[in-house]
JSON list of C-alpha atoms in Angstrom, two decimals:
[
{"chain": "M", "resi": 434, "resn": "UNK", "atom": "CA", "xyz": [11.55, 23.88, -26.30]},
{"chain": "M", "resi": 435, "resn": "UNK", "atom": "CA", "xyz": [10.32, 21.02, -24.21]},
{"chain": "M", "resi": 436, "resn": "UNK", "atom": "CA", "xyz": [7.87, 21.14, -21.42]},
{"chain": "M", "resi": 437, "resn": "UNK", "atom": "CA", "xyz": [9.48, 20.63, -17.96]},
{"chain": "M", "resi": 438, "resn": "UNK", "atom": "CA", "xyz": [7.76, 18.15, -15.96]},
{"chain": "M", "resi": 439, "resn": "UNK", "atom": "CA", "xyz": [7.20, 19.15, -12.28]},
{"chain": "M", "resi": 440, "resn": "UNK", "atom": "CA", "xyz": [7.99, 16.89, -9.20]},
{"chain": "M", "resi": 441, "resn": "UNK", "atom": "CA", "xyz": [5.14, 16.09, -7.31]},
{"chain": "M", "resi": 442, "resn": "UNK", "atom": "CA", "xyz": [4.36, 18.19, -4.37]},
{"chain": "M", "resi": 443, "resn": "UNK", "atom": "CA", "xyz": [3.92, 16.54, -0.89]},
{"chain": "M", "resi": 444, "resn": "UNK", "atom": "CA", "xyz": [0.24, 17.12, 0.32]},
{"chain": "M", "resi": 445, "resn": "UNK", "atom": "CA", "xyz": [0.37, 14.93, 3.58]},
{"chain": "M", "resi": 446, "resn": "UNK", "atom": "CA", "xyz": [2.85, 11.90, 4.78]},
{"chain": "M", "resi": 447, "resn": "UNK", "atom": "CA", "xyz": [1.77, 10.35, 7.91]},
{"chain": "M", "resi": 448, "resn": "UNK", "atom": "CA", "xyz": [3.80, 7.56, 9.71]},
{"chain": "M", "resi": 449, "resn": "UNK", "atom": "CA", "xyz": [2.12, 4.35, 11.02]},
{"chain": "M", "resi": 450, "resn": "UNK", "atom": "CA", "xyz": [4.79, 2.66, 13.49]},
{"chain": "M", "resi": 451, "resn": "UNK", "atom": "CA", "xyz": [3.48, -0.67, 15.67]},
{"chain": "M", "resi": 452, "resn": "UNK", "atom": "CA", "xyz": [5.24, -3.94, 16.55]},
{"chain": "M", "resi": 453, "resn": "UNK", "atom": "CA", "xyz": [4.65, -5.43, 13.56]},
{"chain": "M", "resi": 454, "resn": "UNK", "atom": "CA", "xyz": [4.71, -2.55, 10.80]},
{"chain": "M", "resi": 455, "resn": "UNK", "atom": "CA", "xyz": [6.45, 0.48, 9.68]},
{"chain": "M", "resi": 456, "resn": "UNK", "atom": "CA", "xyz": [4.15, 1.90, 7.20]},
{"chain": "M", "resi": 457, "resn": "UNK", "atom": "CA", "xyz": [3.68, 5.87, 5.30]},
{"chain": "M", "resi": 458, "resn": "UNK", "atom": "CA", "xyz": [0.40, 6.76, 3.94]},
{"chain": "M", "resi": 459, "resn": "UNK", "atom": "CA", "xyz": [1.59, 9.47, 1.34]},
{"chain": "M", "resi": 460, "resn": "UNK", "atom": "CA", "xyz": [-0.68, 12.28, -0.27]},
{"chain": "M", "resi": 461, "resn": "UNK", "atom": "CA", "xyz": [0.95, 14.11, -3.26]},
{"chain": "M", "resi": 462, "resn": "UNK", "atom": "CA", "xyz": [-0.16, 16.53, -5.82]},
{"chain": "M", "resi": 463, "resn": "UNK", "atom": "CA", "xyz": [0.95, 15.32, -9.40]},
{"chain": "M", "resi": 464, "resn": "UNK", "atom": "CA", "xyz": [1.54, 18.12, -11.80]},
{"chain": "M", "resi": 465, "resn": "UNK", "atom": "CA", "xyz": [-0.79, 20.56, -10.32]},
{"chain": "M", "resi": 466, "resn": "UNK", "atom": "CA", "xyz": [-3.61, 18.10, -12.29]},
{"chain": "M", "resi": 467, "resn": "UNK", "atom": "CA", "xyz": [-4.25, 15.45, -9.54]},
{"chain": "M", "resi": 468, "resn": "UNK", "atom": "CA", "xyz": [-4.00, 13.83, -6.15]},
{"chain": "M", "resi": 469, "resn": "UNK", "atom": "CA", "xyz": [-2.68, 10.20, -5.94]},
{"chain": "M", "resi": 470, "resn": "UNK", "atom": "CA", "xyz": [-2.47, 8.53, -2.32]},
{"chain": "M", "resi": 471, "resn": "UNK", "atom": "CA", "xyz": [-0.35, 5.41, -1.57]},
{"chain": "M", "resi": 472, "resn": "UNK", "atom": "CA", "xyz": [0.78, 3.15, 1.08]},
{"chain": "M", "resi": 473, "resn": "UNK", "atom": "CA", "xyz": [4.67, 2.47, 1.70]},
{"chain": "M", "resi": 474, "resn": "UNK", "atom": "CA", "xyz": [6.23, 0.12, 3.47]},
{"chain": "M", "resi": 475, "resn": "UNK", "atom": "CA", "xyz": [9.11, 1.83, 5.71]},
{"chain": "M", "resi": 476, "resn": "UNK", "atom": "CA", "xyz": [10.69, -1.02, 7.20]},
{"chain": "M", "resi": 477, "resn": "UNK", "atom": "CA", "xyz": [14.60, -1.91, 6.26]},
{"chain": "M", "resi": 478, "resn": "UNK", "atom": "CA", "xyz": [13.42, -5.23, 4.79]},
{"chain": "M", "resi": 479, "resn": "UNK", "atom": "CA", "xyz": [10.21, -4.18, 2.94]},
{"chain": "M", "resi": 480, "resn": "UNK", "atom": "CA", "xyz": [8.22, -7.02, 4.72]},
{"chain": "M", "resi": 481, "resn": "UNK", "atom": "CA", "xyz": [5.18, -5.75, 3.62]},
{"chain": "M", "resi": 482, "resn": "UNK", "atom": "CA", "xyz": [5.61, -4.92, 0.02]},
{"chain": "M", "resi": 483, "resn": "UNK", "atom": "CA", "xyz": [2.83, -6.06, -2.22]},
{"chain": "M", "resi": 484, "resn": "UNK", "atom": "CA", "xyz": [0.69, -7.05, 0.53]},
{"chain": "M", "resi": 485, "resn": "UNK", "atom": "CA", "xyz": [-3.27, -5.57, 0.48]},
{"chain": "M", "resi": 486, "resn": "UNK", "atom": "CA", "xyz": [-4.16, -3.24, 3.03]},
{"chain": "M", "resi": 487, "resn": "UNK", "atom": "CA", "xyz": [-7.81, -1.59, 2.62]},
{"chain": "M", "resi": 488, "resn": "UNK", "atom": "CA", "xyz": [-7.58, -1.64, -1.02]},
{"chain": "M", "resi": 489, "resn": "UNK", "atom": "CA", "xyz": [-4.25, -0.58, -1.71]},
{"chain": "M", "resi": 490, "resn": "UNK", "atom": "CA", "xyz": [-1.58, -2.76, -2.49]},
{"chain": "M", "resi": 491, "resn": "UNK", "atom": "CA", "xyz": [1.60, -1.56, -0.70]},
{"chain": "M", "resi": 492, "resn": "UNK", "atom": "CA", "xyz": [4.29, 0.18, -2.36]},
{"chain": "M", "resi": 493, "resn": "UNK", "atom": "CA", "xyz": [2.48, -0.89, -5.67]},
{"chain": "M", "resi": 494, "resn": "UNK", "atom": "CA", "xyz": [-0.73, 0.82, -5.90]},
{"chain": "M", "resi": 495, "resn": "UNK", "atom": "CA", "xyz": [-2.32, 4.47, -5.34]},
{"chain": "M", "resi": 496, "resn": "UNK", "atom": "CA", "xyz": [-5.78, 6.19, -5.18]},
{"chain": "M", "resi": 497, "resn": "UNK", "atom": "CA", "xyz": [-6.31, 9.12, -7.67]},
{"chain": "M", "resi": 498, "resn": "UNK", "atom": "CA", "xyz": [-8.47, 12.30, -6.42]},
{"chain": "M", "resi": 499, "resn": "UNK", "atom": "CA", "xyz": [-9.43, 15.11, -8.60]},
{"chain": "M", "resi": 500, "resn": "UNK", "atom": "CA", "xyz": [-9.42, 17.81, -6.02]},
{"chain": "M", "resi": 501, "resn": "UNK", "atom": "CA", "xyz": [-7.72, 18.25, -2.72]},
{"chain": "M", "resi": 502, "resn": "UNK", "atom": "CA", "xyz": [-10.79, 17.59, -0.36]},
{"chain": "M", "resi": 503, "resn": "UNK", "atom": "CA", "xyz": [-11.24, 14.22, -1.82]},
{"chain": "M", "resi": 504, "resn": "UNK", "atom": "CA", "xyz": [-7.45, 13.18, -1.54]},
{"chain": "M", "resi": 505, "resn": "UNK", "atom": "CA", "xyz": [-7.62, 14.03, 2.15]},
{"chain": "M", "resi": 506, "resn": "UNK", "atom": "CA", "xyz": [-10.56, 12.06, 2.51]},
{"chain": "M", "resi": 507, "resn": "UNK", "atom": "CA", "xyz": [-8.29, 9.36, 0.62]},
{"chain": "M", "resi": 508, "resn": "UNK", "atom": "CA", "xyz": [-5.55, 9.95, 3.05]},
{"chain": "M", "resi": 509, "resn": "UNK", "atom": "CA", "xyz": [-7.90, 9.76, 6.21]},
{"chain": "M", "resi": 510, "resn": "UNK", "atom": "CA", "xyz": [-9.33, 6.31, 5.18]},
{"chain": "M", "resi": 511, "resn": "UNK", "atom": "CA", "xyz": [-5.46, 4.81, 4.06]},
{"chain": "M", "resi": 512, "resn": "UNK", "atom": "CA", "xyz": [-4.19, 6.08, 7.28]},
{"chain": "M", "resi": 513, "resn": "UNK", "atom": "CA", "xyz": [-7.49, 4.38, 9.30]},
{"chain": "M", "resi": 514, "resn": "UNK", "atom": "CA", "xyz": [-6.59, 0.86, 7.65]},
{"chain": "M", "resi": 515, "resn": "UNK", "atom": "CA", "xyz": [-2.58, 1.20, 8.16]},
{"chain": "M", "resi": 516, "resn": "UNK", "atom": "CA", "xyz": [-3.76, 1.83, 12.04]},
{"chain": "M", "resi": 517, "resn": "UNK", "atom": "CA", "xyz": [-5.96, -0.81, 12.35]},
{"chain": "M", "resi": 518, "resn": "UNK", "atom": "CA", "xyz": [-5.59, -3.55, 9.97]},
{"chain": "M", "resi": 519, "resn": "UNK", "atom": "CA", "xyz": [-2.97, -6.32, 9.61]},
{"chain": "M", "resi": 520, "resn": "UNK", "atom": "CA", "xyz": [-1.60, -6.07, 5.75]},
{"chain": "M", "resi": 521, "resn": "UNK", "atom": "CA", "xyz": [-2.54, -9.11, 4.25]},
{"chain": "M", "resi": 522, "resn": "UNK", "atom": "CA", "xyz": [-0.18, -11.39, 2.15]},
{"chain": "M", "resi": 523, "resn": "UNK", "atom": "CA", "xyz": [-0.35, -11.93, -1.51]},
{"chain": "M", "resi": 524, "resn": "UNK", "atom": "CA", "xyz": [-1.82, -15.03, -3.12]},
{"chain": "M", "resi": 525, "resn": "UNK", "atom": "CA", "xyz": [-3.64, -15.66, 0.02]},
{"chain": "M", "resi": 526, "resn": "UNK", "atom": "CA", "xyz": [-0.79, -16.31, 2.16]},
{"chain": "M", "resi": 527, "resn": "UNK", "atom": "CA", "xyz": [0.64, -18.99, -0.38]},
{"chain": "M", "resi": 528, "resn": "UNK", "atom": "CA", "xyz": [3.94, -19.32, -2.01]},
{"chain": "M", "resi": 529, "resn": "UNK", "atom": "CA", "xyz": [4.27, -18.44, -5.77]},
{"chain": "M", "resi": 530, "resn": "UNK", "atom": "CA", "xyz": [4.64, -22.05, -6.31]},
{"chain": "M", "resi": 531, "resn": "UNK", "atom": "CA", "xyz": [1.99, -23.63, -4.77]},
{"chain": "M", "resi": 532, "resn": "UNK", "atom": "CA", "xyz": [-0.25, -25.76, -6.71]},
{"chain": "M", "resi": 533, "resn": "UNK", "atom": "CA", "xyz": [-3.16, -24.24, -5.12]},
{"chain": "M", "resi": 534, "resn": "UNK", "atom": "CA", "xyz": [-2.64, -21.01, -6.25]},
{"chain": "M", "resi": 535, "resn": "UNK", "atom": "CA", "xyz": [-1.96, -22.15, -9.75]},
{"chain": "M", "resi": 536, "resn": "UNK", "atom": "CA", "xyz": [-5.30, -24.09, -9.92]},
{"chain": "M", "resi": 537, "resn": "UNK", "atom": "CA", "xyz": [-3.52, -27.25, -10.41]},
{"chain": "M", "resi": 538, "resn": "UNK", "atom": "CA", "xyz": [-5.05, -29.12, -7.11]},
{"chain": "M", "resi": 539, "resn": "UNK", "atom": "CA", "xyz": [-7.54, -27.72, -4.36]},
{"chain": "M", "resi": 540, "resn": "UNK", "atom": "CA", "xyz": [-4.62, -28.47, -1.65]},
{"chain": "M", "resi": 541, "resn": "UNK", "atom": "CA", "xyz": [-2.21, -26.32, -0.63]},
{"chain": "M", "resi": 542, "resn": "UNK", "atom": "CA", "xyz": [1.46, -27.47, -1.31]},
{"chain": "M", "resi": 543, "resn": "UNK", "atom": "CA", "xyz": [3.31, -24.89, 0.55]},
{"chain": "M", "resi": 544, "resn": "UNK", "atom": "CA", "xyz": [3.13, -25.73, 4.11]},
{"chain": "M", "resi": 545, "resn": "UNK", "atom": "CA", "xyz": [3.14, -29.19, 5.65]},
{"chain": "M", "resi": 546, "resn": "UNK", "atom": "CA", "xyz": [-0.22, -29.02, 6.84]},
{"chain": "M", "resi": 547, "resn": "UNK", "atom": "CA", "xyz": [-1.82, -28.46, 3.74]},
{"chain": "M", "resi": 548, "resn": "UNK", "atom": "CA", "xyz": [-2.69, -24.57, 4.99]},
{"chain": "M", "resi": 549, "resn": "UNK", "atom": "CA", "xyz": [-1.20, -21.39, 3.91]},
{"chain": "M", "resi": 550, "resn": "UNK", "atom": "CA", "xyz": [1.31, -19.79, 6.16]}
]
């Protein structure tokens, strides 16, 4: 008989909505063994997906904890940065095709003035 895997159990979910962002800080219990805290972009266009925020990559990374107390501390910390900081774009704001990001030159090629957008 194949053992059934349990779905993650939602421990805490807190929305963070402002004029510029629509995020969800979510902490779940995975299979009774550990906890994961994630920051999700809840906007329709997912404008902050892949952006960095307080050590998280929105929609992509999580922080694991071995017990509920540690998980709730992680949740509070993630909630604080979601409320107080702005998401930072990947590659420092440069386009993927920018010569600066690829290391081909020390000058940005993705913006007219030579700086990241």
